[in-house]
PDB file of C-alpha atoms and ligand atoms in Angstrom:
ATOM      1  CA  MET A  13    -119.607 -47.303 118.831  1.00 91.00           C
ATOM      2  CA  THR A  14    -122.258 -49.862 117.950  1.00 97.00           C
ATOM      3  CA  GLY A  15    -123.846 -49.729 114.509  1.00 98.00           C
ATOM      4  CA  ILE A  16    -127.472 -49.084 113.549  1.00 98.00           C
ATOM      5  CA  LEU A  17    -130.003 -51.642 112.364  1.00 98.00           C
ATOM      6  CA  TYR A  18    -132.082 -50.038 109.592  1.00 98.00           C
ATOM      7  CA  LEU A  19    -135.473 -51.641 108.863  1.00 98.00           C
ATOM      8  CA  CYS A  20    -135.853 -50.820 105.253  1.00 98.00           C
ATOM      9  CA  ALA A  21    -139.160 -51.045 103.342  1.00 98.00           C
ATOM     10  CA  THR A  22    -139.077 -52.342  99.774  1.00 98.00           C
ATOM     11  CA  PRO A  23    -141.872 -52.272  97.159  1.00 98.00           C
ATOM     12  CA  ILE A  24    -144.745 -54.805  97.361  1.00 98.00           C
ATOM     13  CA  GLY A  25    -145.083 -54.862  93.569  1.00 97.00           C
ATOM     14  CA  ASN A  26    -144.453 -51.553  91.882  1.00 98.00           C
ATOM     15  CA  LEU A  27    -140.739 -50.689  91.908  1.00 97.00           C
ATOM     16  CA  ASP A  28    -141.536 -46.971  91.784  1.00 97.00           C
ATOM     17  CA  ASP A  29    -142.611 -47.318  95.426  1.00 98.00           C
ATOM     18  CA  MET A  30    -138.959 -47.618  96.475  1.00 98.00           C
ATOM     19  CA  THR A  31    -138.068 -44.488  98.435  1.00 98.00           C
ATOM     20  CA  PHE A  32    -134.997 -42.292  97.810  1.00 98.00           C
ATOM     21  CA  ARG A  33    -134.029 -42.808 101.419  1.00 98.00           C
ATOM     22  CA  ALA A  34    -134.217 -46.608 101.115  1.00 98.00           C
ATOM     23  CA  VAL A  35    -131.862 -46.531  98.106  1.00 98.00           C
ATOM     24  CA  LYS A  36    -129.466 -44.218  99.958  1.00 98.00           C
ATOM     25  CA  VAL A  37    -129.420 -46.343 103.123  1.00 98.00           C
ATOM     26  CA  LEU A  38    -129.060 -49.613 101.216  1.00 98.00           C
ATOM     27  CA  ARG A  39    -126.071 -48.125  99.363  1.00 98.00           C
ATOM     28  CA  GLU A  40    -124.414 -46.833 102.514  1.00 98.00           C
ATOM     29  CA  VAL A  41    -124.777 -49.708 105.010  1.00 98.00           C
ATOM     30  CA  ASP A  42    -122.005 -52.302 105.445  1.00 98.00           C
ATOM     31  CA  PHE A  43    -124.317 -55.137 104.463  1.00 97.00           C
ATOM     32  CA  ILE A  44    -127.954 -56.060 103.957  1.00 98.00           C
ATOM     33  CA  ALA A  45    -129.726 -58.895 105.770  1.00 97.00           C
ATOM     34  CA  ALA A  46    -132.345 -60.223 103.350  1.00 96.00           C
ATOM     35  CA  GLU A  47    -135.125 -62.755 103.702  1.00 92.00           C
ATOM     36  CA  ASP A  48    -134.826 -63.822 100.066  1.00 93.00           C
ATOM     37  CA  THR A  49    -131.379 -62.980  98.726  1.00 95.00           C
ATOM     38  CA  ARG A  50    -132.282 -63.818  95.114  1.00 95.00           C
ATOM     39  CA  ARG A  51    -135.271 -61.507  95.103  1.00 95.00           C
ATOM     40  CA  THR A  52    -133.390 -58.735  96.897  1.00 97.00           C
ATOM     41  CA  ARG A  53    -130.446 -59.062  94.510  1.00 97.00           C
ATOM     42  CA  LYS A  54    -132.776 -58.259  91.606  1.00 97.00           C
ATOM     43  CA  LEU A  55    -134.022 -55.190  93.457  1.00 97.00           C
ATOM     44  CA  LEU A  56    -130.461 -54.071  94.218  1.00 98.00           C
ATOM     45  CA  THR A  57    -129.438 -54.538  90.581  1.00 97.00           C
ATOM     46  CA  HIS A  58    -132.389 -52.421  89.460  1.00 97.00           C
ATOM     47  CA  PHE A  59    -131.357 -49.568  91.758  1.00 98.00           C
ATOM     48  CA  GLU A  60    -127.602 -50.018  91.168  1.00 98.00           C
ATOM     49  CA  ILE A  61    -126.895 -50.889  94.782  1.00 98.00           C
ATOM     50  CA  HIS A  62    -123.711 -52.931  95.277  1.00 98.00           C
ATOM     51  CA  THR A  63    -123.845 -53.637  99.021  1.00 98.00           C
ATOM     52  CA  PRO A  64    -123.129 -57.252 100.090  1.00 97.00           C
ATOM     53  CA  LEU A  65    -126.084 -59.443 101.096  1.00 97.00           C
ATOM     54  CA  VAL A  66    -126.447 -61.997 103.855  1.00 96.00           C
ATOM     55  CA  ARG A  67    -129.329 -64.416 104.274  1.00 95.00           C
ATOM     56  CA  TYR A  68    -131.683 -63.890 107.186  1.00 94.00           C
ATOM     57  CA  ASP A  69    -134.786 -66.046 106.880  1.00 91.00           C
ATOM     58  CA  GLU A  70    -136.916 -68.435 108.919  1.00 88.00           C
ATOM     59  CA  PHE A  71    -134.373 -71.254 108.464  1.00 88.00           C
ATOM     60  CA  SER A  72    -131.130 -69.373 109.024  1.00 89.00           C
ATOM     61  CA  LYS A  73    -132.353 -66.815 111.558  1.00 87.00           C
ATOM     62  CA  ASN A  74    -130.840 -68.361 114.697  1.00 86.00           C
ATOM     63  CA  GLN A  75    -127.285 -68.618 113.386  1.00 89.00           C
ATOM     64  CA  SER A  76    -127.481 -65.615 111.136  1.00 92.00           C
ATOM     65  CA  GLY A  77    -129.131 -63.475 113.824  1.00 95.00           C
ATOM     66  CA  GLU A  78    -126.230 -63.907 116.242  1.00 94.00           C
ATOM     67  CA  LYS A  79    -123.690 -62.990 113.566  1.00 95.00           C
ATOM     68  CA  ILE A  80    -125.649 -59.898 112.577  1.00 97.00           C
ATOM     69  CA  ILE A  81    -125.867 -58.756 116.196  1.00 97.00           C
ATOM     70  CA  SER A  82    -122.099 -59.303 116.677  1.00 97.00           C
ATOM     71  CA  SER A  83    -121.405 -57.211 113.577  1.00 98.00           C
ATOM     72  CA  LEU A  84    -123.708 -54.444 114.833  1.00 98.00           C
ATOM     73  CA  LEU A  85    -121.958 -54.501 118.214  1.00 98.00           C
ATOM     74  CA  ALA A  86    -118.648 -54.255 116.352  1.00 98.00           C
ATOM     75  CA  GLY A  87    -119.840 -51.012 114.745  1.00 98.00           C
ATOM     76  CA  LYS A  88    -121.215 -52.163 111.393  1.00 98.00           C
ATOM     77  CA  ASN A  89    -124.390 -50.551 110.038  1.00 98.00           C
ATOM     78  CA  ILE A  90    -126.824 -53.107 108.671  1.00 98.00           C
ATOM     79  CA  ALA A  91    -130.123 -52.897 106.790  1.00 98.00           C
ATOM     80  CA  CYS A  92    -132.766 -55.588 107.145  1.00 98.00           C
ATOM     81  CA  VAL A  93    -135.152 -56.101 104.223  1.00 97.00           C
ATOM     82  CA  SER A  94    -137.973 -58.621 103.810  1.00 95.00           C
ATOM     83  CA  ASP A  95    -139.318 -60.223 100.620  1.00 94.00           C
ATOM     84  CA  ALA A  96    -141.434 -57.131 100.148  1.00 96.00           C
ATOM     85  CA  GLY A  97    -142.911 -54.324 102.193  1.00 97.00           C
ATOM     86  CA  LEU A  98    -141.978 -53.523 105.761  1.00 97.00           C
ATOM     87  CA  PRO A  99    -139.567 -55.886 107.491  1.00 97.00           C
ATOM     88  CA  ALA A 100    -140.839 -57.323 110.796  1.00 96.00           C
ATOM     89  CA  ILE A 101    -144.462 -57.431 109.586  1.00 97.00           C
ATOM     90  CA  SER A 102    -145.304 -61.144 109.250  1.00 95.00           C
ATOM     91  CA  ASP A 103    -141.678 -62.065 108.575  1.00 92.00           C
ATOM     92  CA  PRO A 104    -138.580 -63.066 110.578  1.00 92.00           C
ATOM     93  CA  GLY A 105    -137.314 -59.458 110.748  1.00 95.00           C
ATOM     94  CA  ALA A 106    -139.281 -59.140 114.006  1.00 95.00           C
ATOM     95  CA  ASP A 107    -136.925 -61.621 115.696  1.00 95.00           C
ATOM     96  CA  LEU A 108    -133.872 -59.663 114.579  1.00 96.00           C
ATOM     97  CA  VAL A 109    -135.362 -56.456 115.966  1.00 97.00           C
ATOM     98  CA  ARG A 110    -135.985 -58.181 119.312  1.00 97.00           C
ATOM     99  CA  LEU A 111    -132.350 -59.353 119.456  1.00 96.00           C
ATOM    100  CA  ALA A 112    -131.112 -55.882 118.564  1.00 98.00           C
ATOM    101  CA  VAL A 113    -133.299 -54.167 121.145  1.00 98.00           C
ATOM    102  CA  ASP A 114    -132.172 -56.648 123.818  1.00 97.00           C
ATOM    103  CA  ALA A 115    -128.546 -55.908 122.918  1.00 97.00           C
ATOM    104  CA  GLY A 116    -129.128 -52.152 123.229  1.00 97.00           C
ATOM    105  CA  ILE A 117    -128.606 -51.554 119.503  1.00 98.00           C
ATOM    106  CA  LYS A 118    -130.304 -48.587 117.841  1.00 98.00           C
ATOM    107  CA  VAL A 119    -133.012 -49.557 115.314  1.00 98.00           C
ATOM    108  CA  CYS A 120    -134.138 -47.089 112.711  1.00 98.00           C
ATOM    109  CA  PRO A 121    -137.200 -47.359 110.410  1.00 98.00           C
ATOM    110  CA  ILE A 122    -136.981 -46.540 106.717  1.00 98.00           C
ATOM    111  CA  PRO A 123    -140.739 -46.470 105.982  1.00 98.00           C
ATOM    112  CA  GLY A 124    -142.450 -47.353 102.731  1.00 98.00           C
ATOM    113  CA  ALA A 125    -144.829 -49.838 101.138  1.00 98.00           C
ATOM    114  CA  ASN A 126    -146.913 -52.174 103.274  1.00 98.00           C
ATOM    115  CA  ALA A 127    -149.690 -54.489 102.104  1.00 98.00           C
ATOM    116  CA  ALA A 128    -151.919 -54.324 105.211  1.00 98.00           C
ATOM    117  CA  LEU A 129    -152.219 -50.542 105.371  1.00 98.00           C
ATOM    118  CA  SER A 130    -152.490 -50.149 101.594  1.00 98.00           C
ATOM    119  CA  ALA A 131    -155.434 -52.587 101.660  1.00 98.00           C
ATOM    120  CA  LEU A 132    -157.048 -50.920 104.663  1.00 98.00           C
ATOM    121  CA  ILE A 133    -157.052 -47.408 103.245  1.00 98.00           C
ATOM    122  CA  CYS A 134    -158.768 -48.565 100.035  1.00 98.00           C
ATOM    123  CA  SER A 135    -161.179 -50.959 101.773  1.00 98.00           C
ATOM    124  CA  GLY A 136    -163.972 -48.474 102.393  1.00 98.00           C
ATOM    125  CA  LEU A 137    -164.231 -49.948 105.902  1.00 98.00           C
ATOM    126  CA  ASP A 138    -163.577 -48.092 109.147  1.00 97.00           C
ATOM    127  CA  THR A 139    -159.938 -46.960 109.281  1.00 98.00           C
ATOM    128  CA  ALA A 140    -160.195 -45.142 112.617  1.00 97.00           C
ATOM    129  CA  ARG A 141    -159.592 -48.302 114.609  1.00 97.00           C
ATOM    130  CA  PHE A 142    -158.213 -51.541 113.225  1.00 98.00           C
ATOM    131  CA  ALA A 143    -156.395 -54.685 114.325  1.00 97.00           C
ATOM    132  CA  PHE A 144    -153.754 -56.427 112.234  1.00 98.00           C
ATOM    133  CA  ALA A 145    -154.033 -60.219 112.591  1.00 98.00           C
ATOM    134  CA  GLY A 146    -151.527 -61.232 109.880  1.00 97.00           C
ATOM    135  CA  PHE A 147    -151.585 -64.906 108.878  1.00 97.00           C
ATOM    136  CA  LEU A 148    -153.929 -67.155 110.849  1.00 97.00           C
ATOM    137  CA  PRO A 149    -152.252 -69.831 113.000  1.00 96.00           C
ATOM    138  CA  LYS A 150    -151.508 -73.173 111.351  1.00 94.00           C
ATOM    139  CA  THR A 151    -153.471 -75.506 113.645  1.00 94.00           C
ATOM    140  CA  ALA A 152    -157.273 -75.603 113.478  1.00 92.00           C
ATOM    141  CA  LYS A 153    -157.563 -75.289 117.259  1.00 92.00           C
ATOM    142  CA  ASN A 154    -155.395 -72.153 117.445  1.00 95.00           C
ATOM    143  CA  ARG A 155    -157.227 -70.652 114.486  1.00 94.00           C
ATOM    144  CA  ARG A 156    -160.580 -71.247 116.135  1.00 91.00           C
ATOM    145  CA  GLU A 157    -159.424 -69.728 119.400  1.00 93.00           C
ATOM    146  CA  LEU A 158    -158.024 -66.634 117.737  1.00 95.00           C
ATOM    147  CA  LEU A 159    -161.118 -66.150 115.596  1.00 95.00           C
ATOM    148  CA  LYS A 160    -163.330 -66.561 118.621  1.00 91.00           C
ATOM    149  CA  ASN A 161    -161.480 -63.703 120.312  1.00 93.00           C
ATOM    150  CA  LEU A 162    -161.486 -61.568 117.186  1.00 95.00           C
ATOM    151  CA  SER A 163    -165.227 -62.089 116.716  1.00 94.00           C
ATOM    152  CA  MET A 164    -165.818 -59.693 119.640  1.00 92.00           C
ATOM    153  CA  ARG A 165    -163.603 -56.921 118.327  1.00 95.00           C
ATOM    154  CA  GLU A 166    -165.276 -53.826 116.974  1.00 95.00           C
ATOM    155  CA  GLU A 167    -162.223 -52.678 115.016  1.00 97.00           C
ATOM    156  CA  THR A 168    -161.692 -53.486 111.340  1.00 98.00           C
ATOM    157  CA  LEU A 169    -159.621 -56.679 111.089  1.00 98.00           C
ATOM    158  CA  ILE A 170    -156.772 -57.241 108.628  1.00 98.00           C
ATOM    159  CA  PHE A 171    -155.499 -60.680 107.575  1.00 98.00           C
ATOM    160  CA  TYR A 172    -152.805 -61.905 105.204  1.00 98.00           C
ATOM    161  CA  GLU A 173    -153.415 -65.122 103.291  1.00 97.00           C
ATOM    162  CA  ALA A 174    -151.822 -67.198 100.565  1.00 97.00           C
ATOM    163  CA  PRO A 175    -153.996 -67.659  97.436  1.00 97.00           C
ATOM    164  CA  HIS A 176    -154.330 -71.451  97.788  1.00 96.00           C
ATOM    165  CA  ARG A 177    -155.769 -71.069 101.301  1.00 96.00           C
ATOM    166  CA  LEU A 178    -157.913 -68.020 100.619  1.00 97.00           C
ATOM    167  CA  LYS A 179    -161.258 -69.776 100.092  1.00 96.00           C
ATOM    168  CA  LYS A 180    -160.873 -71.986 103.162  1.00 95.00           C
ATOM    169  CA  THR A 181    -159.920 -68.986 105.284  1.00 96.00           C
ATOM    170  CA  LEU A 182    -162.911 -66.979 104.047  1.00 96.00           C
ATOM    171  CA  GLN A 183    -165.147 -69.906 104.939  1.00 94.00           C
ATOM    172  CA  GLU A 184    -163.683 -70.015 108.445  1.00 95.00           C
ATOM    173  CA  LEU A 185    -164.039 -66.262 108.828  1.00 96.00           C
ATOM    174  CA  ALA A 186    -167.717 -66.488 107.909  1.00 94.00           C
ATOM    175  CA  GLU A 187    -168.279 -69.386 110.307  1.00 91.00           C
ATOM    176  CA  ASN A 188    -166.592 -67.659 113.235  1.00 92.00           C
ATOM    177  CA  LEU A 189    -167.289 -63.973 112.662  1.00 94.00           C
ATOM    178  CA  GLY A 190    -170.539 -64.156 110.719  1.00 93.00           C
ATOM    179  CA  ASN A 191    -171.203 -63.205 107.102  1.00 93.00           C
ATOM    180  CA  ARG A 192    -169.569 -59.788 107.420  1.00 95.00           C
ATOM    181  CA  LYS A 193    -168.636 -57.158 104.878  1.00 97.00           C
ATOM    182  CA  ILE A 194    -165.093 -57.591 103.630  1.00 98.00           C
ATOM    183  CA  THR A 195    -162.688 -56.173 101.076  1.00 98.00           C
ATOM    184  CA  LEU A 196    -160.251 -58.456  99.300  1.00 98.00           C
ATOM    185  CA  ALA A 197    -157.272 -56.419  98.137  1.00 98.00           C
ATOM    186  CA  ARG A 198    -155.527 -58.334  95.370  1.00 98.00           C
ATOM    187  CA  GLU A 199    -152.130 -57.706  93.765  1.00 98.00           C
ATOM    188  CA  LEU A 200    -151.671 -54.305  95.370  1.00 98.00           C
ATOM    189  CA  THR A 201    -149.608 -51.828  93.345  1.00 98.00           C
ATOM    190  CA  LYS A 202    -149.278 -54.376  90.513  1.00 98.00           C
ATOM    191  CA  VAL A 203    -150.794 -54.454  87.021  1.00 97.00           C
ATOM    192  CA  HIS A 204    -153.740 -56.627  88.100  1.00 96.00           C
ATOM    193  CA  GLU A 205    -154.512 -54.726  91.298  1.00 98.00           C
ATOM    194  CA  GLU A 206    -158.187 -55.039  92.271  1.00 97.00           C
ATOM    195  CA  PHE A 207    -160.509 -54.628  95.226  1.00 98.00           C
ATOM    196  CA  LEU A 208    -163.396 -57.040  95.692  1.00 97.00           C
ATOM    197  CA  ARG A 209    -165.977 -55.751  98.135  1.00 98.00           C
ATOM    198  CA  GLY A 210    -169.054 -57.454  99.562  1.00 97.00           C
ATOM    199  CA  GLU A 211    -170.257 -59.970 102.107  1.00 96.00           C
ATOM    200  CA  ILE A 212    -168.048 -63.019 102.622  1.00 96.00           C
ATOM    201  CA  PHE A 213    -170.435 -65.612 101.163  1.00 93.00           C
ATOM    202  CA  THR A 214    -171.219 -63.485  98.109  1.00 94.00           C
ATOM    203  CA  LEU A 215    -167.523 -63.038  97.339  1.00 95.00           C
ATOM    204  CA  LEU A 216    -166.890 -66.751  97.951  1.00 94.00           C
ATOM    205  CA  GLU A 217    -169.553 -67.665  95.409  1.00 92.00           C
ATOM    206  CA  ASN A 218    -167.900 -65.533  92.756  1.00 90.00           C
ATOM    207  CA  LEU A 219    -164.296 -66.387  93.518  1.00 91.00           C
ATOM    208  CA  GLU A 220    -162.881 -68.994  91.159  1.00 89.00           C
ATOM    209  CA  GLU A 221    -159.247 -70.075  91.544  1.00 91.00           C
ATOM    210  CA  PRO A 222    -157.710 -67.180  93.497  1.00 91.00           C
ATOM    211  CA  GLN A 223    -154.419 -66.068  92.031  1.00 94.00           C
ATOM    212  CA  GLY A 224    -151.884 -63.498  93.185  1.00 96.00           C
ATOM    213  CA  GLU A 225    -151.407 -61.964  96.615  1.00 98.00           C
ATOM    214  CA  PHE A 226    -154.309 -61.054  98.865  1.00 98.00           C
ATOM    215  CA  VAL A 227    -155.064 -59.014 101.944  1.00 98.00           C
ATOM    216  CA  ILE A 228    -158.436 -59.634 103.615  1.00 98.00           C
ATOM    217  CA  VAL A 229    -159.981 -56.638 105.374  1.00 98.00           C
ATOM    218  CA  VAL A 230    -163.013 -57.481 107.521  1.00 98.00           C
ATOM    219  CA  GLU A 231    -165.567 -55.156 109.075  1.00 98.00           C
ATOM    220  CA  GLY A 232    -165.483 -55.190 112.887  1.00 97.00           C
ATOM    221  CA  LEU A 233    -168.358 -56.326 115.075  1.00 95.00           C
ATOM    222  CA  LYS A 234    -171.241 -53.899 114.757  1.00 86.00           C
ATOM    223  CA  GLY A 235    -173.111 -52.881 117.895  1.00 68.00           C
ATOM    224  CA  GLY A 236    -176.262 -54.973 118.116  1.00 54.00           C
ATOM    225  CA  GLU A 237    -175.119 -57.390 115.415  1.00 55.00           C
ATOM    226  CA  LYS A 238    -176.143 -60.990 115.904  1.00 51.00           C
ATOM    227  CA  ILE A 239    -173.389 -63.424 114.967  1.00 52.00           C
ATOM    228  CA  GLU A 240    -173.915 -66.934 113.671  1.00 53.00           C
ATOM    229  CA  THR A 241    -172.750 -69.911 115.776  1.00 53.00           C
ATOM    230  CA  PRO A 242    -173.840 -67.905 118.836  1.00 58.00           C
ATOM    231  CA  ALA A 243    -173.229 -70.415 121.620  1.00 73.00           C
ATOM    232  CA  GLU A 244    -169.531 -70.693 120.787  1.00 74.00           C
ATOM    233  CA  ASN A 245    -169.168 -66.969 120.525  1.00 74.00           C
ATOM    234  CA  PHE A 246    -171.032 -66.286 123.762  1.00 79.00           C
ATOM    235  CA  ILE A 247    -168.832 -68.716 125.615  1.00 84.00           C
ATOM    236  CA  GLY A 248    -165.591 -67.332 124.152  1.00 80.00           C
ATOM    237  CA  ALA A 249    -166.646 -63.778 124.936  1.00 81.00           C
ATOM    238  CA  TYR A 250    -167.768 -64.706 128.439  1.00 86.00           C
ATOM    239  CA  LYS A 251    -164.483 -66.493 129.206  1.00 86.00           C
ATOM    240  CA  ASN A 252    -162.491 -63.500 127.951  1.00 81.00           C
ATOM    241  CA  LEU A 253    -164.390 -61.137 130.219  1.00 87.00           C
ATOM    242  CA  ILE A 254    -163.945 -63.438 133.220  1.00 89.00           C
ATOM    243  CA  ALA A 255    -160.218 -63.597 132.420  1.00 86.00           C
ATOM    244  CA  ASP A 256    -160.250 -59.786 132.331  1.00 84.00           C
ATOM    245  CA  GLY A 257    -161.612 -59.723 135.905  1.00 90.00           C
ATOM    246  CA  PHE A 258    -165.377 -59.331 135.304  1.00 90.00           C
ATOM    247  CA  ASP A 259    -167.665 -61.104 137.786  1.00 91.00           C
ATOM    248  CA  LYS A 260    -170.079 -63.675 136.319  1.00 90.00           C
ATOM    249  CA  LYS A 261    -173.130 -61.423 136.358  1.00 89.00           C
ATOM    250  CA  SER A 262    -171.446 -58.435 134.715  1.00 89.00           C
ATOM    251  CA  ALA A 263    -169.756 -60.701 132.160  1.00 88.00           C
ATOM    252  CA  MET A 264    -173.145 -62.153 131.178  1.00 89.00           C
ATOM    253  CA  ARG A 265    -174.634 -58.669 130.957  1.00 87.00           C
ATOM    254  CA  GLU A 266    -171.770 -57.485 128.710  1.00 84.00           C
ATOM    255  CA  VAL A 267    -172.027 -60.496 126.410  1.00 84.00           C
ATOM    256  CA  ALA A 268    -175.793 -60.115 126.136  1.00 82.00           C
ATOM    257  CA  LYS A 269    -175.346 -56.445 125.204  1.00 75.00           C
ATOM    258  CA  LYS A 270    -172.647 -57.158 122.623  1.00 69.00           C
ATOM    259  CA  PHE A 271    -174.574 -59.916 120.855  1.00 71.00           C
ATOM    260  CA  ASN A 272    -177.966 -58.311 121.307  1.00 68.00           C
ATOM    261  CA  VAL A 273    -179.499 -61.377 122.937  1.00 77.00           C
ATOM    262  CA  SER A 274    -181.155 -62.005 126.301  1.00 81.00           C
ATOM    263  CA  ARG A 275    -179.138 -62.863 129.402  1.00 84.00           C
ATOM    264  CA  ARG A 276    -181.244 -66.014 129.658  1.00 83.00           C
ATOM    265  CA  GLU A 277    -179.849 -67.163 126.274  1.00 83.00           C
ATOM    266  CA  ILE A 278    -176.273 -66.611 127.456  1.00 86.00           C
ATOM    267  CA  TYR A 279    -177.026 -68.338 130.750  1.00 86.00           C
ATOM    268  CA  ASN A 280    -178.460 -71.373 128.946  1.00 83.00           C
ATOM    269  CA  ALA A 281    -175.439 -71.630 126.637  1.00 84.00           C
ATOM    270  CA  LEU A 282    -173.027 -71.510 129.576  1.00 87.00           C
ATOM    271  CA  LEU A 283    -175.126 -73.988 131.533  1.00 85.00           C
ATOM    272  CA  LYS A 284    -175.213 -76.413 128.606  1.00 82.00           C
ATOM    273  CA  GLU A 285    -171.416 -76.371 128.404  1.00 82.00           C
ATOM    274  CA  GLU A 286    -171.217 -76.751 132.187  1.00 82.00           C
ATOM    275  CA  ILE A 287    -169.324 -73.462 132.504  1.00 83.00           C
ATOM    276  CA  ILE A 288    -171.552 -72.195 135.292  1.00 80.00           C
TER     277      ILE A 288
HETATM  278  N1  SAM B  29    -143.812 -57.487 105.082  1.00 65.03           N
HETATM  279  C1  SAM B  29    -144.924 -57.434 104.152  1.00 65.03           C
HETATM  280  C2  SAM B  29    -145.695 -56.138 104.306  1.00 65.03           C
HETATM  281  O1  SAM B  29    -145.191 -55.193 104.920  1.00 65.03           O
HETATM  282  O2  SAM B  29    -146.803 -56.003 103.804  1.00 65.03           O
HETATM  283  C3  SAM B  29    -145.825 -58.643 104.293  1.00 65.03           C
HETATM  284  C4  SAM B  29    -145.104 -59.940 104.116  1.00 65.03           C
HETATM  285  S1  SAM B  29    -146.111 -61.333 104.292  1.00 65.03           S
HETATM  286  C5  SAM B  29    -144.858 -62.569 104.366  1.00 65.03           C
HETATM  287  C6  SAM B  29    -146.761 -61.638 102.693  1.00 65.03           C
HETATM  288  C7  SAM B  29    -148.267 -61.419 102.619  1.00 65.03           C
HETATM  289  O3  SAM B  29    -148.541 -60.025 102.498  1.00 65.03           O
HETATM  290  C8  SAM B  29    -148.915 -62.051 101.406  1.00 65.03           C
HETATM  291  O4  SAM B  29    -149.264 -63.416 101.634  1.00 65.03           O
HETATM  292  C9  SAM B  29    -150.159 -61.202 101.214  1.00 65.03           C
HETATM  293  O5  SAM B  29    -151.173 -61.583 102.113  1.00 65.03           O
HETATM  294  C10 SAM B  29    -149.624 -59.820 101.622  1.00 65.03           C
HETATM  295  N2  SAM B  29    -149.119 -59.101 100.433  1.00 65.03           N
HETATM  296  C11 SAM B  29    -147.832 -58.811 100.158  1.00 65.03           C
HETATM  297  N3  SAM B  29    -147.763 -58.118  98.996  1.00 65.03           N
HETATM  298  C12 SAM B  29    -149.035 -57.974  98.550  1.00 65.03           C
HETATM  299  C13 SAM B  29    -149.608 -57.354  97.405  1.00 65.03           C
HETATM  300  N4  SAM B  29    -148.876 -56.747  96.476  1.00 65.03           N
HETATM  301  N5  SAM B  29    -150.963 -57.389  97.274  1.00 65.03           N
HETATM  302  C14 SAM B  29    -151.732 -57.994  98.201  1.00 65.03           C
HETATM  303  N6  SAM B  29    -151.236 -58.593  99.294  1.00 65.03           N
HETATM  304  C15 SAM B  29    -149.906 -58.586  99.469  1.00 65.03           C
END
């Protein structure tokens, strides 16, 4: 019998967010694969869990992943935990899950704290439809491309960001998506938890040296909203629609409708870039 891979949530700040089930599973599994063994050890000590730990992080994941899968195939039950929150959300746990699924191993969620959803539900923005974008790509080109695509989305958008890059990212969001309404969720579940709400530029003006952990929740594209840097956005949107199978005329009509501008304006932008 193969073992089970448990994906076990851990608190994102407040230790009281640890679930009874997480403690039980972490006590009962054969070992725990942890992204940061030092941090997880502290958590285990707090909850009097004595299960052995193995390292599974960005650097060790290839070697460690194979060993974990072999152990699962040999019948061991293993829990995967990340630094904090849900494993496999913006951390290497996702790769382990893929390996396990490919090997036909059962994966089982042990739900709990998660920064993205905690930020979303307190944002005051639309929670009916949302898209999780996680951390933006590292290269400027990839970031621009992604943001161009996201600029057309009507769902609320959720981003993770490190404090030292927060201001730059907000600037880029404003440039690519327009000066939208956002909520910055800071230090969720911790002593200094706060929610900063407003338009991007207003928040940027008042943000000094950002400290702590942040989730950025951004309002989706509003029907009829006119975005700044229009030509770039028109072109990105047009190309996406063409890639989705729209003919040129319908794609132009759709883009014009979305951005609330004339088809002539779209046509001129595409002509200028020699796209049509
Ligand atoms: N797996 C985690 C989860 O389920 O939320 C996310 C891990 S990701 C590597 C770390 C990022 O999550 C941080 O850079 C920050 O954007 C966000 N984050 C984690 N804990 C947070 C907290 N307490 N308050 C605000 N943001 C947090």
